[in-house]
XYZ file of C-alpha atoms in Angstrom:
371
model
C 36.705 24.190 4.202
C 32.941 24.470 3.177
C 31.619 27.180 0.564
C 29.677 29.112 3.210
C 32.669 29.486 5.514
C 34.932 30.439 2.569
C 32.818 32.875 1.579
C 33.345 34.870 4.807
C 37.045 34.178 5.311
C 37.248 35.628 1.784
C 35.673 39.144 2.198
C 36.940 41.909 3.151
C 37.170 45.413 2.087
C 33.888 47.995 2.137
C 30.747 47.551 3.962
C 28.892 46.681 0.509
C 31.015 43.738 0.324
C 31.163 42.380 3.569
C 26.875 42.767 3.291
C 27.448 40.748 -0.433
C 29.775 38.260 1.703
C 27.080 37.726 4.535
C 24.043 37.459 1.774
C 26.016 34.714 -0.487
C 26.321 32.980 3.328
C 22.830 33.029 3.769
C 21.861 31.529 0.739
C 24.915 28.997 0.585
C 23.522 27.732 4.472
C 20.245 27.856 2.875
C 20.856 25.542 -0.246
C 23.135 23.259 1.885
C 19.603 23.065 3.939
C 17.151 21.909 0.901
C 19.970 19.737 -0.675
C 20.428 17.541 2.584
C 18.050 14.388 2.896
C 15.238 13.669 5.610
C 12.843 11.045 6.310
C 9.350 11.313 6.158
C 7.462 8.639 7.165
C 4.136 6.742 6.144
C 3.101 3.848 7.619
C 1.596 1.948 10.914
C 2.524 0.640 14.200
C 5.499 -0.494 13.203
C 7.086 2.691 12.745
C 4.740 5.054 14.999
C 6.436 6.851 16.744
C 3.875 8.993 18.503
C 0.910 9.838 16.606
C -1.669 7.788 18.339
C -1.271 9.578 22.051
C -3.239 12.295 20.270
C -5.799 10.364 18.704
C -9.067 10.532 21.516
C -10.740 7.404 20.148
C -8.217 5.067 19.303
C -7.396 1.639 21.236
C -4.415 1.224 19.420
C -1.953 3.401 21.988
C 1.134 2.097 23.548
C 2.162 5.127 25.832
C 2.236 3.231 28.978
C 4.885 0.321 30.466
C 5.689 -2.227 29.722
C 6.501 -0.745 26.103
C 9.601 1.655 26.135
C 11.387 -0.984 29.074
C 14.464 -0.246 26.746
C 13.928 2.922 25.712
C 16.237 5.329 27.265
C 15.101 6.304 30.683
C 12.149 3.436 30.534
C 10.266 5.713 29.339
C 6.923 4.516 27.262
C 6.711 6.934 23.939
C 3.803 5.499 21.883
C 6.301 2.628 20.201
C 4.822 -0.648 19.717
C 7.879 -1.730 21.024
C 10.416 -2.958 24.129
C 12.654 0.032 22.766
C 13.002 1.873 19.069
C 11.222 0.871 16.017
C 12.423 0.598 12.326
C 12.191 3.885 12.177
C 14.589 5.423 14.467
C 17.065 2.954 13.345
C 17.251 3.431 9.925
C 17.445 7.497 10.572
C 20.514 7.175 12.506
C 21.911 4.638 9.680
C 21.254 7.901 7.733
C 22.634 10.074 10.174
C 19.883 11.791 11.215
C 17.403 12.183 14.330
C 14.387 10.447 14.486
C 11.446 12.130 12.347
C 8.802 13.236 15.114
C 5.517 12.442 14.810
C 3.064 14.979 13.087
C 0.757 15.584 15.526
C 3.342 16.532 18.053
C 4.088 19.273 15.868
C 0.627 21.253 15.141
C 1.233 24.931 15.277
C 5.358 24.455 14.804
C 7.353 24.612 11.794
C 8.227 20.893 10.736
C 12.051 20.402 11.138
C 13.906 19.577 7.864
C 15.267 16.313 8.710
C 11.962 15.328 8.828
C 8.317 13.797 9.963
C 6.262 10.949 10.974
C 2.668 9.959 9.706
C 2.718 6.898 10.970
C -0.371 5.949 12.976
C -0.957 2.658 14.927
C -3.757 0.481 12.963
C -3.708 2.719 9.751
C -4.398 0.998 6.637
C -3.975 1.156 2.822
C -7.581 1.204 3.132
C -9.394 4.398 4.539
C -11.773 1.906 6.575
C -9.362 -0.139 8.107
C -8.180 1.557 11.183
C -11.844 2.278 12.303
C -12.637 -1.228 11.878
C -9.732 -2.832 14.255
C -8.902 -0.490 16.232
C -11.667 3.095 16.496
C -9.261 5.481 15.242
C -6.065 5.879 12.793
C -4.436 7.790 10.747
C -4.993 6.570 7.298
C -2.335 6.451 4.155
C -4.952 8.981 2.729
C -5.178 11.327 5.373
C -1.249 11.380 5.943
C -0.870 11.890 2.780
C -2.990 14.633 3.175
C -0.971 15.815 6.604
C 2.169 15.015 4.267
C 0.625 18.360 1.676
C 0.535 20.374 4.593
C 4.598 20.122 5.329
C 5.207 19.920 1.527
C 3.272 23.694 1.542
C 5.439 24.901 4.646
C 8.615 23.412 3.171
C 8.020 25.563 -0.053
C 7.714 28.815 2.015
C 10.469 27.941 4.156
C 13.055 27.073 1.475
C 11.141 28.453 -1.923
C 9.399 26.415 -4.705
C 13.527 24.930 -6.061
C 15.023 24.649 -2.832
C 12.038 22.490 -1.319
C 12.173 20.750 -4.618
C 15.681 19.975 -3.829
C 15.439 18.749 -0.382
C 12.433 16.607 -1.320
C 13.933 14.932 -4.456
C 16.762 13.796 -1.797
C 14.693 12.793 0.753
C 13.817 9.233 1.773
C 9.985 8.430 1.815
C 9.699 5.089 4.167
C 6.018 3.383 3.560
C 5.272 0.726 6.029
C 1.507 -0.401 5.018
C -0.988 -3.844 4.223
C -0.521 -5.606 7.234
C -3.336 -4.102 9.076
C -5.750 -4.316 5.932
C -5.388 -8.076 6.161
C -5.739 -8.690 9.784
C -8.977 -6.256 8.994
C -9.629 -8.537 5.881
C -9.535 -12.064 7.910
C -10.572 -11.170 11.543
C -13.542 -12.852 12.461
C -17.003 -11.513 11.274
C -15.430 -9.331 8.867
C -17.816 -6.913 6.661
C -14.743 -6.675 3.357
C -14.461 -10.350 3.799
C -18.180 -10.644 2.703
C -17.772 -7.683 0.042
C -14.688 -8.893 -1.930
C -12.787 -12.267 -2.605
C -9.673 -11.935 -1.549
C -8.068 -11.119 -5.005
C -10.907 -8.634 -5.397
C -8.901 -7.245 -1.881
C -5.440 -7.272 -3.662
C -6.400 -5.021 -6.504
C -8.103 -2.843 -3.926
C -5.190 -2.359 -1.899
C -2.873 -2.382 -4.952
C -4.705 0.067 -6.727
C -5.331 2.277 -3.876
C -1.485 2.314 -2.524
C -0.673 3.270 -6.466
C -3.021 6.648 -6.636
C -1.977 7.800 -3.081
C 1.940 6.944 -4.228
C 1.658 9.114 -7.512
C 0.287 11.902 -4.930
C 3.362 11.583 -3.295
C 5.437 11.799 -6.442
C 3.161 15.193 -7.474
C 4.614 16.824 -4.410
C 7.789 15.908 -5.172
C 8.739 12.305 -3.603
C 11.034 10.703 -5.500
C 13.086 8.384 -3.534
C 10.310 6.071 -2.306
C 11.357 2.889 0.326
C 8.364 0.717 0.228
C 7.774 -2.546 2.353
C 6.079 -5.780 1.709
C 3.870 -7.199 4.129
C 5.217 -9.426 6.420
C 4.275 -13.228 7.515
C 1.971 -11.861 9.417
C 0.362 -15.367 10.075
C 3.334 -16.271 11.854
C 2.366 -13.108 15.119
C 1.672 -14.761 17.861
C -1.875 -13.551 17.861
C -2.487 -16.027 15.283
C -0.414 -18.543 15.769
C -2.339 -18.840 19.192
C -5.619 -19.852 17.143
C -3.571 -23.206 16.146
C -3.026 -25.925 18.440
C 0.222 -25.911 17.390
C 1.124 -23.183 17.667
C 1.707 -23.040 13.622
C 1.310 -20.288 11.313
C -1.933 -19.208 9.825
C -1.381 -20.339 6.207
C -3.878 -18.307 4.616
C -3.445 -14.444 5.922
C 0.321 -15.280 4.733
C -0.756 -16.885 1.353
C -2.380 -13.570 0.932
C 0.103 -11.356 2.363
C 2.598 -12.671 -0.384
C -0.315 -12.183 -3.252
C -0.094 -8.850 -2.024
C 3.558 -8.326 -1.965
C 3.868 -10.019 -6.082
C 1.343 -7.455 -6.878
C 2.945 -4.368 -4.689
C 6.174 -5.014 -6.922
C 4.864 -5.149 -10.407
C 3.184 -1.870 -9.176
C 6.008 -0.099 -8.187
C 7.878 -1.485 -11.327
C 5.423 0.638 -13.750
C 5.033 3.203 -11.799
C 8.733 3.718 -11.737
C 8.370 3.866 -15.738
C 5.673 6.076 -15.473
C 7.122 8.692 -13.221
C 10.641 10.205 -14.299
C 12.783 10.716 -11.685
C 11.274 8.211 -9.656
C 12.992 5.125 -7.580
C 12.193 3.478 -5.160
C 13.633 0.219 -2.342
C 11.621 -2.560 -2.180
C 12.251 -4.356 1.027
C 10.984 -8.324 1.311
C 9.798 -8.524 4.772
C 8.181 -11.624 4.158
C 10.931 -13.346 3.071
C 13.095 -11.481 6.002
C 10.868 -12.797 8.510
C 10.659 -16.736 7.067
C 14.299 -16.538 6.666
C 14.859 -15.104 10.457
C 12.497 -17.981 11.470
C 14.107 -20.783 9.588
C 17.687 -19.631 9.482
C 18.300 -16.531 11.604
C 22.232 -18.271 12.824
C 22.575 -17.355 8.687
C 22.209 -13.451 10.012
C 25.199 -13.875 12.392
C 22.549 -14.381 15.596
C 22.260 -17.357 17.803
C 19.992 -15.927 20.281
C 16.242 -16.090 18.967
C 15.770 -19.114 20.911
C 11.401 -18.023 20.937
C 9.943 -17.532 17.890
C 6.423 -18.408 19.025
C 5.528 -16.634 22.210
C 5.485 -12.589 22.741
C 7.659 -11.372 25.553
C 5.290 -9.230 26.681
C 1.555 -10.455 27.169
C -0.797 -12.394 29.115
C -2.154 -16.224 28.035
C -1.036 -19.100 25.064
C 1.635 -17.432 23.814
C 1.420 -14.538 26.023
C -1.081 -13.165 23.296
C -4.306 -13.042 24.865
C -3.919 -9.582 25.239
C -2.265 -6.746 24.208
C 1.173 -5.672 26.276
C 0.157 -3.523 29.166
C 1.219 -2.719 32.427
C -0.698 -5.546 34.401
C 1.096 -8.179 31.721
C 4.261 -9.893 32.278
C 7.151 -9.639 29.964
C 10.150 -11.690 29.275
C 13.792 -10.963 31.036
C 15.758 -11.004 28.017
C 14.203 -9.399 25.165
C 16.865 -10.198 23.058
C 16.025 -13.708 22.820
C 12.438 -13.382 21.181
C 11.369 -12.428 17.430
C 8.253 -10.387 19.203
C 7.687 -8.019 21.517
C 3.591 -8.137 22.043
C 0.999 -10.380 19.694
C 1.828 -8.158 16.711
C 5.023 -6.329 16.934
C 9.129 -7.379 16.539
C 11.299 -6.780 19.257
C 13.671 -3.875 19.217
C 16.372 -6.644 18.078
C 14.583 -7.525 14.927
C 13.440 -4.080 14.177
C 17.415 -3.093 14.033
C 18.269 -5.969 12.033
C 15.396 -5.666 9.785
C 16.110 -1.976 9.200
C 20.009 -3.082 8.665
C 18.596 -4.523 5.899
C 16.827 -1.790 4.146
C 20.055 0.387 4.584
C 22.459 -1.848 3.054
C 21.071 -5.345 2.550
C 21.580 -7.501 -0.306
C 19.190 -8.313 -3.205
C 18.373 -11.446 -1.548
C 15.853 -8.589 0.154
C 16.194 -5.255 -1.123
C 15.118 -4.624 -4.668
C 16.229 -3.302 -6.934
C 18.672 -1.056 -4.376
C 18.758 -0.731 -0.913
C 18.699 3.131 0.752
C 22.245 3.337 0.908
C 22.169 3.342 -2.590
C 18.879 5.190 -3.415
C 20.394 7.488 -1.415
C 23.444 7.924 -4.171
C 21.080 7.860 -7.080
């Protein structure tokens, strides 16, 4: 029997205590409310699950077929993705519903289980959305969006209880790989302004001030990914003749990924109270390539070609609803030129619930979640 519903099987007696009973409910429901995790999430296309159907200018949209074939009903939802992404998985490994996206929200009261940034394109960088793709939502400027539910949370629950619910909460930041496919697109203006290490400190340095934001309002369980092999989407791999990865966006993308860790290593010991999940997606992703019969899967018989697409390597252009797209999803690593397939975004997020060290450092969310 819970504390709430043995406070009312236990009154009795007067009016005044029956009121006492029904107050000491109240606030019992209401603390059970700010102690109990959600998920808000940060990040890109790989966990957008909405946000850019209401952004006017951007070309970075996926709210038409062929994406959402597996979704339930067939139904398109602004996933970069055959079905659900990283994550919707990972909130029902937590036992919760998806966290909608903000902008589907404007003029509602957030839930508390949780909400979605995440914006198609969005960078590290403030510049990097409008550079590939018109229009995204920015780490900055969810951050910012992120202050506005942080204020709402504290007058739904009060200063300690939103405290509470936030220092249980899971904060899952999915950012870098659209700052280097910014960085080493062709004609690039930051190419010509910074070296590439120049760009690593940028990004590292950047991610770090917008994280210690987060910990100001009161994040303090933070799941952070690396940057995957990004040289290994099919919309590079098409550039080689064959069909190889690009060795030097993934060069970087690892430079990156050393220097995201020793960054979230001191600011751990700066910030009390603070952990965080490091998940290797680089590694995750060269390991599913190389060895992914070591996961307990036989069936990623493409690792190459998109299932959804048009040209070499069906990545000639985005997935749309004039493209063609593979019969058995389950059977390919990607879903478009950029994006895993439903598959590999369950597996993947497997991992960040209760994968080994071999990828999760120094915990994975199962245990951050105990901590």
């Amino acid at each position: 029997m819970t504390t709430h519903t043995m406070a009312i099987t236990n009154c009795g007696g007067t009016t005044a205590t029956l009121l006492m009973c029904v107050f000491a409910f109240i606030i019992s429901v209401c603390q059970a409310q700010a102690a109990a995790p959600a998920v808000y999430v940060l990040g890109d296309s790989l966990v957008d699950v909405g946000n850019n159907n209401y952004l006017p200018l951007s070309i970075a949209k996926a709210n038409f077929p062929h994406n959402g074939v597996d979704f339930p009903n067939r139904k398109p939802t602004g996933r970069f993705s055959n079905g659900e992404n990283a994550a919707d998985f990972l909130a029902k490994k937590i036992g919760l519903p998806t966290s909608p996206a903000y902008l589907s929200l404007i003029g509602a009261t957030p839930p508390i289980t949780g909400v979605s940034f995440a914006s198609g394109g969005a960078g590290i960088l403030n510049e990097t959305g409008g550079f590939l793709f018109k229009q995204a939502i920015s780490l900055a400027q969810q951050v910012d969006y992120f202050t506005v539910v942080h204020d709402k949370l504290v007058h739904q629950l009060g200063p300690s209880g939103a405290q509470a619910h936030l220092s249980n909460s899971i904060f899952l930041i999915v950012f870098g790989s659209n700052d280097w496919f910014a960085y080493f697109r062709v004609g690039s203006i930051v190419a010509k302004q910074h070296t590439p290490q120049q760009y690593v400190d940028r990004m590292v340095s950047t991610f770090k001030v917008l994280l210690k934001t987060l910990y100001g309002l009161g994040a303090r369980k933070l799941v952070v990914t690396g940057v995957g092999a990004i040289g290994c989407c099919p919309i590079q791999r098409k550039e080689n003749r064959t069909g190889e990865c690009k060795v030097e966006i993934n060069y970087w993308s690892a430079k990156y990924n050393d220097g995201l860790k020793m960054m979230l290593q001191g600011l751990k010991s700066e910030s009390p109270g603070m952990n965080f999940a490091y998940f290797d997606t680089y590694g995750a992703m060269i390991n599913l390539f190389q060895n992914h019969e070591t996961y307990g899967i036989i069936w990623y018989t493409e690792i190459k070609e998109a299932c959804c697409g048009v040209g070499n390597l069906n990545a000639d252009t985005p997935c749309t609803s004039l493209a063609i797209y593979c019969p058995n999803r389950k059977n390919h690593i990607f879903w478009d030129l950029y994006h895993p397939t439903e598959s590999v975004a369950r597996l993947f997020s497997d991992l960040i619930y209760n994968g080994s060290q071999q990828f999760m450092v120094p915990v994975n969310v199962e245990q951050l979640l105990a901590v």
